[in-house]
PDB file of C-alpha atoms and ligand atoms in Angstrom:
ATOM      1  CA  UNK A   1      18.571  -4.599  -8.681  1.00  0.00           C
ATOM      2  CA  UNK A   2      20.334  -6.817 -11.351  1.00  0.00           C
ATOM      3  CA  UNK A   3      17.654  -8.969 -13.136  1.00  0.00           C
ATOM      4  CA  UNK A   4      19.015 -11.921 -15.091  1.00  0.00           C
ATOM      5  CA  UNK A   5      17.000 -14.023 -17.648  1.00  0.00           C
ATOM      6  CA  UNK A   6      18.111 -17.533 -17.868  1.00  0.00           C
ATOM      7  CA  UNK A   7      17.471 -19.720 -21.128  1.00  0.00           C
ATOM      8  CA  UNK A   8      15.148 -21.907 -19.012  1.00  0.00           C
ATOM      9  CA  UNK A   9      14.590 -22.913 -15.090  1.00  0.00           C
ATOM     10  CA  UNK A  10      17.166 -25.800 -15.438  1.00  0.00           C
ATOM     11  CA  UNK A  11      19.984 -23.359 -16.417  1.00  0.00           C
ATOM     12  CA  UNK A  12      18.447 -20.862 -13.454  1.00  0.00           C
ATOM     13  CA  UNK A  13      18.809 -23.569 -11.146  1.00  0.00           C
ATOM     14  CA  UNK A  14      22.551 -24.250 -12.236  1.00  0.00           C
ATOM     15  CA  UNK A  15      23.508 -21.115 -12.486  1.00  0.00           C
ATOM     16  CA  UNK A  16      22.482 -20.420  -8.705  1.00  0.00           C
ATOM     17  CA  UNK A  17      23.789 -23.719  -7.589  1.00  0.00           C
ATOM     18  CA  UNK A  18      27.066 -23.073  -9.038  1.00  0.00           C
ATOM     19  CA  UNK A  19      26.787 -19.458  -7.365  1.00  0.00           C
ATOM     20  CA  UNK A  20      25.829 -20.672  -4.149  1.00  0.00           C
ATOM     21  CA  UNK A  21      28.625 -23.459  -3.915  1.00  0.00           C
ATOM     22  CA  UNK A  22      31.357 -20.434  -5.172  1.00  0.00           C
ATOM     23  CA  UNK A  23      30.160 -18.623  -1.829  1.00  0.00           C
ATOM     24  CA  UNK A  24      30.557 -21.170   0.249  1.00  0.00           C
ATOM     25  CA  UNK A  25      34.020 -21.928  -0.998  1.00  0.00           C
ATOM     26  CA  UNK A  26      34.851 -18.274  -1.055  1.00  0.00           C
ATOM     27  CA  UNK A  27      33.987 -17.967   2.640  1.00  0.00           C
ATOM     28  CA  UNK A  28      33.455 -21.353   4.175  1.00  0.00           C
ATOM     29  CA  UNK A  29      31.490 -20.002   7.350  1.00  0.00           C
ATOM     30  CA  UNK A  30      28.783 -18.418   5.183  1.00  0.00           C
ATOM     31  CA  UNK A  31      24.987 -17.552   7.053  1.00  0.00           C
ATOM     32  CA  UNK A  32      22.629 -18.242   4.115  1.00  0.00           C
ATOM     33  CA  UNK A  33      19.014 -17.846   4.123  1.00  0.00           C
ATOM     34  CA  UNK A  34      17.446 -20.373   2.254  1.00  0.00           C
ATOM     35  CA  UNK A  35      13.241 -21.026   0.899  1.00  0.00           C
ATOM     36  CA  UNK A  36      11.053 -23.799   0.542  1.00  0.00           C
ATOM     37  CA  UNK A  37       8.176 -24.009  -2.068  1.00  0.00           C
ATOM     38  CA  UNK A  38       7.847 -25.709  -5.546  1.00  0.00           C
ATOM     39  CA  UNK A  39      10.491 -22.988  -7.501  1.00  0.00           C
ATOM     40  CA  UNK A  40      13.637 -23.707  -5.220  1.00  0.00           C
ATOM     41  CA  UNK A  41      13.374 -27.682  -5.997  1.00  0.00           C
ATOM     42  CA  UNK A  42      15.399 -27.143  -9.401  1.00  0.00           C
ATOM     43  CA  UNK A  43      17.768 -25.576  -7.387  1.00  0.00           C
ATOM     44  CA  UNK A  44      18.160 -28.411  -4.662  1.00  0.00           C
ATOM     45  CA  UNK A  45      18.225 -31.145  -7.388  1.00  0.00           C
ATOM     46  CA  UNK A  46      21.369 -29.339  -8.802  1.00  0.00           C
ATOM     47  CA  UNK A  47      22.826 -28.738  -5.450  1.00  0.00           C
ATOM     48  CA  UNK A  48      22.710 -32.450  -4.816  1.00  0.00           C
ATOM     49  CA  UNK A  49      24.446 -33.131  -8.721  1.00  0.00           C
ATOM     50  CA  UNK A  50      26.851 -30.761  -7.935  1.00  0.00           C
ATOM     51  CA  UNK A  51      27.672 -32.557  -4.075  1.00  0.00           C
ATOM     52  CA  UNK A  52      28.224 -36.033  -5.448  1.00  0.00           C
ATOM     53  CA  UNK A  53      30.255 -34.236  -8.511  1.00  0.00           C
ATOM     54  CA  UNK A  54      32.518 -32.097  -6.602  1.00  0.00           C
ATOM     55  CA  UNK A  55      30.907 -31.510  -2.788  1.00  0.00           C
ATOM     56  CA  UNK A  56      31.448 -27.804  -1.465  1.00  0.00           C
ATOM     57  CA  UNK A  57      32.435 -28.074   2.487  1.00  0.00           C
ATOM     58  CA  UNK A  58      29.594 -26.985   4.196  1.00  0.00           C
ATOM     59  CA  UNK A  59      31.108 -27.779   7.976  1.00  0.00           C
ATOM     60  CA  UNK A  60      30.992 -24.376   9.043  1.00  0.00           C
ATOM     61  CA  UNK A  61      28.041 -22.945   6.995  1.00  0.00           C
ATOM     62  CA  UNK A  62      25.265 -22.006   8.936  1.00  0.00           C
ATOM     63  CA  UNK A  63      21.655 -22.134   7.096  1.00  0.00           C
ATOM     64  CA  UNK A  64      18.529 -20.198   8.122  1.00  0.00           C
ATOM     65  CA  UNK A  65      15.275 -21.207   6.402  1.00  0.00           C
ATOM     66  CA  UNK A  66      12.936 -18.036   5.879  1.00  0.00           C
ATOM     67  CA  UNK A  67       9.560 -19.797   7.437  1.00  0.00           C
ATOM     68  CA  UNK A  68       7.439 -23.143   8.529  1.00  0.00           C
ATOM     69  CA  UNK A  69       3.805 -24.059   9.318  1.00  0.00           C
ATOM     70  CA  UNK A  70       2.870 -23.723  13.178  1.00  0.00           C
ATOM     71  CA  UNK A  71       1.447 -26.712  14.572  1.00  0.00           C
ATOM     72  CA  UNK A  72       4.178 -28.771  12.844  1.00  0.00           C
ATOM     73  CA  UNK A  73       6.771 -30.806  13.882  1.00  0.00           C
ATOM     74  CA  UNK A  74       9.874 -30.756  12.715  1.00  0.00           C
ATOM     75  CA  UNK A  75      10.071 -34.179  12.031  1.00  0.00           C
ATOM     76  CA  UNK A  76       6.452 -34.368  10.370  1.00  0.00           C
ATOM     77  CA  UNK A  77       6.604 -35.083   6.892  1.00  0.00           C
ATOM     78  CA  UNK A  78       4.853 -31.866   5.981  1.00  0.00           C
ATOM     79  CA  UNK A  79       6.936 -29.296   7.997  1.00  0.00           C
ATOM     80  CA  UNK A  80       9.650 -26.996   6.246  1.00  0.00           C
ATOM     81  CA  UNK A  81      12.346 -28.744   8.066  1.00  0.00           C
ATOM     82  CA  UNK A  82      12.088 -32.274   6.557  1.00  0.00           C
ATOM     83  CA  UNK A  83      11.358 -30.671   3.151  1.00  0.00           C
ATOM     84  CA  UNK A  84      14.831 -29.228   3.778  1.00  0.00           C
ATOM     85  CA  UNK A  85      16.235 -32.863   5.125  1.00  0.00           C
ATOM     86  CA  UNK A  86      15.312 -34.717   1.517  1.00  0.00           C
ATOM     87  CA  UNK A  87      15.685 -31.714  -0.451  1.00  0.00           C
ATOM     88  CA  UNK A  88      19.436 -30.555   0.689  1.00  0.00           C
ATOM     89  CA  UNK A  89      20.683 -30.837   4.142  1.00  0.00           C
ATOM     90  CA  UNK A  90      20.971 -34.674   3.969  1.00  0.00           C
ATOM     91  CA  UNK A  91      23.560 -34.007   0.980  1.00  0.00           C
ATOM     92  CA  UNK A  92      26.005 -31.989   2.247  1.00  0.00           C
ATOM     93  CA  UNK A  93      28.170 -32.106   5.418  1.00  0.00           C
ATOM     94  CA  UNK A  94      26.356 -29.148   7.286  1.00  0.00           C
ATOM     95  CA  UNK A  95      26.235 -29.561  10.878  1.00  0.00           C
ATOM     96  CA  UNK A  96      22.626 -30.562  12.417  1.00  0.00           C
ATOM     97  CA  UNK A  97      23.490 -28.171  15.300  1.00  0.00           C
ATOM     98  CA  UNK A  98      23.973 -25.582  12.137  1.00  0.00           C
ATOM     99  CA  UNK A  99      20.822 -25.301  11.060  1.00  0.00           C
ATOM    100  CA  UNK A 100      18.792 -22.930  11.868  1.00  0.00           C
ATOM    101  CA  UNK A 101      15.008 -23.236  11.700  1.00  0.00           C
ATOM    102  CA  UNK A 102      12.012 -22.004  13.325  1.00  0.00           C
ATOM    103  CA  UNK A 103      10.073 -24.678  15.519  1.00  0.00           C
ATOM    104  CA  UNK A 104       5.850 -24.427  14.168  1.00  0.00           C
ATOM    105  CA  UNK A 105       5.127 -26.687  17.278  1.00  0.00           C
ATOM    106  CA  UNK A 106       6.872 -24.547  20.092  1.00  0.00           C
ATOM    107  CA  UNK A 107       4.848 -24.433  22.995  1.00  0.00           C
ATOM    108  CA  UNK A 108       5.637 -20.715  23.105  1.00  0.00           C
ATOM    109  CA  UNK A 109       5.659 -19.000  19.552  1.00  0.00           C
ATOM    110  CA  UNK A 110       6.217 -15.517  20.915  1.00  0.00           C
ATOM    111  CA  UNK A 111      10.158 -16.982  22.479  1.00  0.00           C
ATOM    112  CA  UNK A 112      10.629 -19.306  19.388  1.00  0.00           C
ATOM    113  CA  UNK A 113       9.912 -16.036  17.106  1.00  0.00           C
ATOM    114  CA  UNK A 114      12.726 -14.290  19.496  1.00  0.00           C
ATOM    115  CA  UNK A 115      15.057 -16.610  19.830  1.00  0.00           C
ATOM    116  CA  UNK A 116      15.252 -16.955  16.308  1.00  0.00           C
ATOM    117  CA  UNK A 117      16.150 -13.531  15.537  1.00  0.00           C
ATOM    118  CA  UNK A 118      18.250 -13.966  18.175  1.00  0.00           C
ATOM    119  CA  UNK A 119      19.940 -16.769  16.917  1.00  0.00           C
ATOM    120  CA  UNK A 120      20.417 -15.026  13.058  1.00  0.00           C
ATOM    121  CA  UNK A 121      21.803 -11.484  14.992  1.00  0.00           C
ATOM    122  CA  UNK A 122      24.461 -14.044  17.072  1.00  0.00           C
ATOM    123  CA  UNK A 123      25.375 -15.997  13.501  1.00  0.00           C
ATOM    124  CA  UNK A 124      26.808 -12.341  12.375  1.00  0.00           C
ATOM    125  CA  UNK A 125      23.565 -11.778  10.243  1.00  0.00           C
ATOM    126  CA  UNK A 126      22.789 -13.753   7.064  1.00  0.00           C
ATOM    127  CA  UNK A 127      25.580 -13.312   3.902  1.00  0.00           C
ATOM    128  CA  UNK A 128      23.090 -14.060   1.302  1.00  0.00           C
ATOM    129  CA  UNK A 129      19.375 -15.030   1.638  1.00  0.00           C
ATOM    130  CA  UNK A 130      17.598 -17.056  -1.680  1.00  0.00           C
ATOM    131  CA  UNK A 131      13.927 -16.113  -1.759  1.00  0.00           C
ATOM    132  CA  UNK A 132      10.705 -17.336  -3.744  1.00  0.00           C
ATOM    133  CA  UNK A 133       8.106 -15.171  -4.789  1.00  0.00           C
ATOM    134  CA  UNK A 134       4.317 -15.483  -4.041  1.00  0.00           C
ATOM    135  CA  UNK A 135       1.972 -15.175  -6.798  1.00  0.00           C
ATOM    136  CA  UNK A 136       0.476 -12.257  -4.391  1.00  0.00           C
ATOM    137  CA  UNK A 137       4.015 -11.011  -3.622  1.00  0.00           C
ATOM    138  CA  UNK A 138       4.165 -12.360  -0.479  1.00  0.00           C
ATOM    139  CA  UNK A 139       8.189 -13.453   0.862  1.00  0.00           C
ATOM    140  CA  UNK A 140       8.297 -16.116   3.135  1.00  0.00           C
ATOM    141  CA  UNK A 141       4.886 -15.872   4.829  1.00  0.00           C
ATOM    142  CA  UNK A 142       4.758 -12.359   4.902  1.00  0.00           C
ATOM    143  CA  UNK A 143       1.578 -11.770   3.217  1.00  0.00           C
ATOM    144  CA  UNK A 144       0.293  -8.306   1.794  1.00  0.00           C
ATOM    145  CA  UNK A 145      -2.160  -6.438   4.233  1.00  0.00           C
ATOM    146  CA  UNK A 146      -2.109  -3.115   5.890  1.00  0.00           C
ATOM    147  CA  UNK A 147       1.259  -3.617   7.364  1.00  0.00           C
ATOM    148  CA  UNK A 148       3.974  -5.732   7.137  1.00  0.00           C
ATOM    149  CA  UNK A 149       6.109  -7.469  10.649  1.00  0.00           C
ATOM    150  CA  UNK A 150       9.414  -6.242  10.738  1.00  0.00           C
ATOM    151  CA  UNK A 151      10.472  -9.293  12.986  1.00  0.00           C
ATOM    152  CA  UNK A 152      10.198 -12.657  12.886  1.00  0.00           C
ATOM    153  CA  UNK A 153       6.013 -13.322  13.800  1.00  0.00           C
ATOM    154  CA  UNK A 154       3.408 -15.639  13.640  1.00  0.00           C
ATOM    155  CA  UNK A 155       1.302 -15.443   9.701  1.00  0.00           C
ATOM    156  CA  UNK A 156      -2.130 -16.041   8.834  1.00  0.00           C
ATOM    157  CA  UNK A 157      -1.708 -17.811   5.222  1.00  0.00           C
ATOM    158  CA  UNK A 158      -3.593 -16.241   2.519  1.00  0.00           C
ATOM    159  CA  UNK A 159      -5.824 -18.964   0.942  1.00  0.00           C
ATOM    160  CA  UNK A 160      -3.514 -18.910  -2.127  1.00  0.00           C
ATOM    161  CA  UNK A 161      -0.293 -19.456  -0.084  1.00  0.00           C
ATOM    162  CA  UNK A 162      -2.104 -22.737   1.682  1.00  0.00           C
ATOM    163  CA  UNK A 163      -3.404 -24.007  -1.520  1.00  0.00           C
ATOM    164  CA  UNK A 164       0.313 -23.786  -3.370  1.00  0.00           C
ATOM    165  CA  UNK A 165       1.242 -25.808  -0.144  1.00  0.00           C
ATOM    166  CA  UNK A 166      -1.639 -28.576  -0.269  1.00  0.00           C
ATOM    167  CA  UNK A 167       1.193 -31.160  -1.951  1.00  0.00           C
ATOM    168  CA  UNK A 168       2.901 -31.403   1.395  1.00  0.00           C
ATOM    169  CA  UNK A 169       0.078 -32.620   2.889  1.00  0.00           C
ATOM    170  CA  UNK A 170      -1.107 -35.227   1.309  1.00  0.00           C
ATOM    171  CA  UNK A 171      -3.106 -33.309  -1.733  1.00  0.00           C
ATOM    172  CA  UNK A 172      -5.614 -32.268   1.038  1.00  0.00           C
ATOM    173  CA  UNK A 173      -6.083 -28.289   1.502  1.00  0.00           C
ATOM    174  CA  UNK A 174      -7.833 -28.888   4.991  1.00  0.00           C
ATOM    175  CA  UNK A 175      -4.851 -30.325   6.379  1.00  0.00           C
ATOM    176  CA  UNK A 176      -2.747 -26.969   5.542  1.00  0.00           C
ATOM    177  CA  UNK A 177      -2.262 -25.432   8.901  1.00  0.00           C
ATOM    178  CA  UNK A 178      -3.509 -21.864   8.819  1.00  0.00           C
ATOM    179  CA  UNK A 179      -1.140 -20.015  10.135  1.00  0.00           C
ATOM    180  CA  UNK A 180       2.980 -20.009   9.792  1.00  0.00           C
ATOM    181  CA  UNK A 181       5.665 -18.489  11.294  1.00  0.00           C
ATOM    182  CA  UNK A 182       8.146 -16.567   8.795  1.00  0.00           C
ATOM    183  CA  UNK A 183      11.147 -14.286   9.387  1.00  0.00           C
ATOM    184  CA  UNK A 184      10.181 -10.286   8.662  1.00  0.00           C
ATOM    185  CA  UNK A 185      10.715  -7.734   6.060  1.00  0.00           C
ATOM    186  CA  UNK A 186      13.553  -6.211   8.235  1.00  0.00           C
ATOM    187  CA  UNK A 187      15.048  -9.821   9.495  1.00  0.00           C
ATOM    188  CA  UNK A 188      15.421 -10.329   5.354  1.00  0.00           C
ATOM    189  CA  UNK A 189      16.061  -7.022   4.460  1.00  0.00           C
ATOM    190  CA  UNK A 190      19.040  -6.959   6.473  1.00  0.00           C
ATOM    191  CA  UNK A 191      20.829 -10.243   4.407  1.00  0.00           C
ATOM    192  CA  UNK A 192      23.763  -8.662   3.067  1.00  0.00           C
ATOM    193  CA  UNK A 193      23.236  -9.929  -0.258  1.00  0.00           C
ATOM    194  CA  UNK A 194      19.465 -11.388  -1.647  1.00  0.00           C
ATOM    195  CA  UNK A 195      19.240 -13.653  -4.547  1.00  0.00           C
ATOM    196  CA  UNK A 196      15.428 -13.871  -5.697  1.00  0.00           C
ATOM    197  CA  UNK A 197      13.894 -16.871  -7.808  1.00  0.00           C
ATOM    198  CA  UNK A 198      10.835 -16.939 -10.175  1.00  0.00           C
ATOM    199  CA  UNK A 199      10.334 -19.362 -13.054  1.00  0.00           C
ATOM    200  CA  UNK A 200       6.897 -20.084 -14.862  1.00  0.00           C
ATOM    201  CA  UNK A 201       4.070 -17.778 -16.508  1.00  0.00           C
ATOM    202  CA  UNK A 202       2.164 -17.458 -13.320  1.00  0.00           C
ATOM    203  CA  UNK A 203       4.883 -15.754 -11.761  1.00  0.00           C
ATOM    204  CA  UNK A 204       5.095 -13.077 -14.420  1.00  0.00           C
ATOM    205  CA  UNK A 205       2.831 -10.541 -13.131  1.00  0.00           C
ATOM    206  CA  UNK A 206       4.341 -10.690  -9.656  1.00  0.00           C
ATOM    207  CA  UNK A 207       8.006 -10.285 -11.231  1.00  0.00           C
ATOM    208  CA  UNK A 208       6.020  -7.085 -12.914  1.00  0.00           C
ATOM    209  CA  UNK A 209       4.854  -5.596 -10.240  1.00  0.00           C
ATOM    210  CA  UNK A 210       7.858  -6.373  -8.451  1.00  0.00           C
ATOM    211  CA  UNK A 211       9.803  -4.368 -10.543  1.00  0.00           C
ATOM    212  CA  UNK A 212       7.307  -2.103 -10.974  1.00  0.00           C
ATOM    213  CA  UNK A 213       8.803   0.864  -8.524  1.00  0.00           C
ATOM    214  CA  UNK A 214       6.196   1.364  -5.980  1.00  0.00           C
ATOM    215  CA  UNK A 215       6.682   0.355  -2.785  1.00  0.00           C
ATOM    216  CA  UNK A 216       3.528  -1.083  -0.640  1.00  0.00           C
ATOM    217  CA  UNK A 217       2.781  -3.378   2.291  1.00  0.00           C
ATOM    218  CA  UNK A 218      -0.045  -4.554  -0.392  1.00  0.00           C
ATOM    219  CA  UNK A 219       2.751  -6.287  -2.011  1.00  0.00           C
ATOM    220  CA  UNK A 220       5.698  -7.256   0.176  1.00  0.00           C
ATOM    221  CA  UNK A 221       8.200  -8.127  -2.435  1.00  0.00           C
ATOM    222  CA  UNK A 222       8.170  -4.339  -3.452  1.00  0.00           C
ATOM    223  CA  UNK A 223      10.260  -4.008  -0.391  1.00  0.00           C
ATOM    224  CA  UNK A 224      13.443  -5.676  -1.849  1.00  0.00           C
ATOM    225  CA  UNK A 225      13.750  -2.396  -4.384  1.00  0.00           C
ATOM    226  CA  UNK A 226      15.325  -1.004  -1.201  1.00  0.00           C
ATOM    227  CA  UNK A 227      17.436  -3.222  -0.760  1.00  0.00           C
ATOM    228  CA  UNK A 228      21.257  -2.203  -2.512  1.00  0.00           C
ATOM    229  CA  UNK A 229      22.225  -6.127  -3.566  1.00  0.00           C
ATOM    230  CA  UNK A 230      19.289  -8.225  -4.986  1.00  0.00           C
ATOM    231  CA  UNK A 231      19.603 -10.387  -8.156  1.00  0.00           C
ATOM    232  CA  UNK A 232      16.306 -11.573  -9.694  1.00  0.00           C
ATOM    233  CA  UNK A 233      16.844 -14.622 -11.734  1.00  0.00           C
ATOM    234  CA  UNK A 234      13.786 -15.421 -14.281  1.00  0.00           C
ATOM    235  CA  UNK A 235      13.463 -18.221 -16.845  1.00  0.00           C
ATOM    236  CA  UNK A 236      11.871 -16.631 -19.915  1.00  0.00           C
ATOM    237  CA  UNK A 237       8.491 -17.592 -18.794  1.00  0.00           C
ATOM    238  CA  UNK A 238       8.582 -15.153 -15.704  1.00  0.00           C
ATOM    239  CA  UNK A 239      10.272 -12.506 -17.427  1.00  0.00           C
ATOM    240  CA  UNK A 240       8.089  -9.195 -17.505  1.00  0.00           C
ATOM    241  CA  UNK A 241       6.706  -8.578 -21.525  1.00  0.00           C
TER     242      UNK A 241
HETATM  243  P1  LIG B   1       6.323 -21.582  -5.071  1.00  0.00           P
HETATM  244  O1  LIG B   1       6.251 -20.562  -3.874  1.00  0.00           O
HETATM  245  O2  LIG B   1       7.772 -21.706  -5.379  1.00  0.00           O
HETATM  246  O3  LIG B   1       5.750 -22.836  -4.517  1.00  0.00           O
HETATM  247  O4  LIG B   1       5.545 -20.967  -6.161  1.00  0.00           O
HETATM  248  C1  LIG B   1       7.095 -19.460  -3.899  1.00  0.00           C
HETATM  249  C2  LIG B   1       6.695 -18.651  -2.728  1.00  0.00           C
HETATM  250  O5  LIG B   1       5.495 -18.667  -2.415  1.00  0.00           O
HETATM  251  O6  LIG B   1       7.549 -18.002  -2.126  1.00  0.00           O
END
């Protein structure tokens, strides 16, 4: 595990914007995983700068995003998918039919959780796979408990994971859906290369126990120490003391 420390989020969110656009120039059919939440918006608002400054070609990339809420349409302004439509995918040239992303208002969430591992294994597997942390450790919506899904599954949100999601809905906790549906341990574990994001103070005692070298379901981000090619990137704030 390389662990960077940048001089503040800004210069994290460059950093991986400029390292993101150099892989998708370096191989211009790249499968990258990509997360929602508050820490990746840095990130987005320099992948936009960087589009209108000199624009990557993203016409054969192929994008994954790690999770969405069930009971949400795609087009509803709180799902995962438009949160990816303002934040990035209007920007560059990827193709709509390119995106990958799990449907939370399928009628059957047992086949959309299948055919969306399905649809990563037939992309070739993802290249490189950005992930958030959860305060509780959680990746995606894979929240700590007795066991962890290997595959992609229907979540029950822990309390904590709705609440840090209560902006997309209008400020209002109750309208949070309760459950999600999230790509695995295994469907992440298996990107060939995982780049993972924290910036802020309350993110420093998950980055510590992170790093921390035990490995439990109780905290799911423990998992990535198996993992051969991770890169934590921390603004000073999330660094362990
Ligand atoms: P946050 O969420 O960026 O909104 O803190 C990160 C995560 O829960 O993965």
């Amino acid at each position: 595990m390389t662990i960077e420390i940048h001089e503040d989020a800004t210069a994290l969110a460059r950093a991986l914007a400029a390292r993101v656009c150099e892989a998708v120039d370096d191989r211009p059919n790249l499968v990258l995983g990509l997360p929602t939440g508050r820490t990746p918006l840095a990130f987005y608002e320099q992948m936009r700068r960087r589009s209108q400054e000199r624009p990557s070609d993203w016409s054969a990339v192929r994008t994954f995003n790690l999770d969405e809420f069930v009971g949400v349409a795609p087009g509803a302004p709180g799902s995962y998918r438009s949160y990816m439509q303002r934040e990035l995918f209007a920007h560059v040239n990827v193709r709509p039919d390119h995106i990958g992303f799990l449907n939370g208002a399928a009628s059957d969430l047992d086949a959309e959780c299948e055919r969306y591992e399905r649809a990563i294994a037939d992309a070739g597997g993802m290249d490189l796979i950005l992930l958030g942390i959860g305060g509780n450790g959680h990746i995606g919506f894979n929240e700590p408990g007795r066991t962890l899904a290997a595959r992609t599954h229907r979540a029950r949100l822990e309390p904590s994971t709705r609440a840090s999601n209560r902006a997309l809905f209008g400020d209002s906790l109750d309208r949070v859906p309760v459950d999600g549906l999230s790509m695995g341990m295994a469907t992440i574990l298996q990107a060939r290369r995982v780049v993972l994001i924290a910036t802020g103070a309350t993110k420093a005692a998950a980055v510590r126990r992170m790093l921390g070298g035990s490995i439990t379901t109780e905290f799911p981000a423990s998992f990535l120490l198996v993992h051969p090619d991770v890169t934590v990137m921390l603004d000073p704030a999330a660094s362990p003391r």
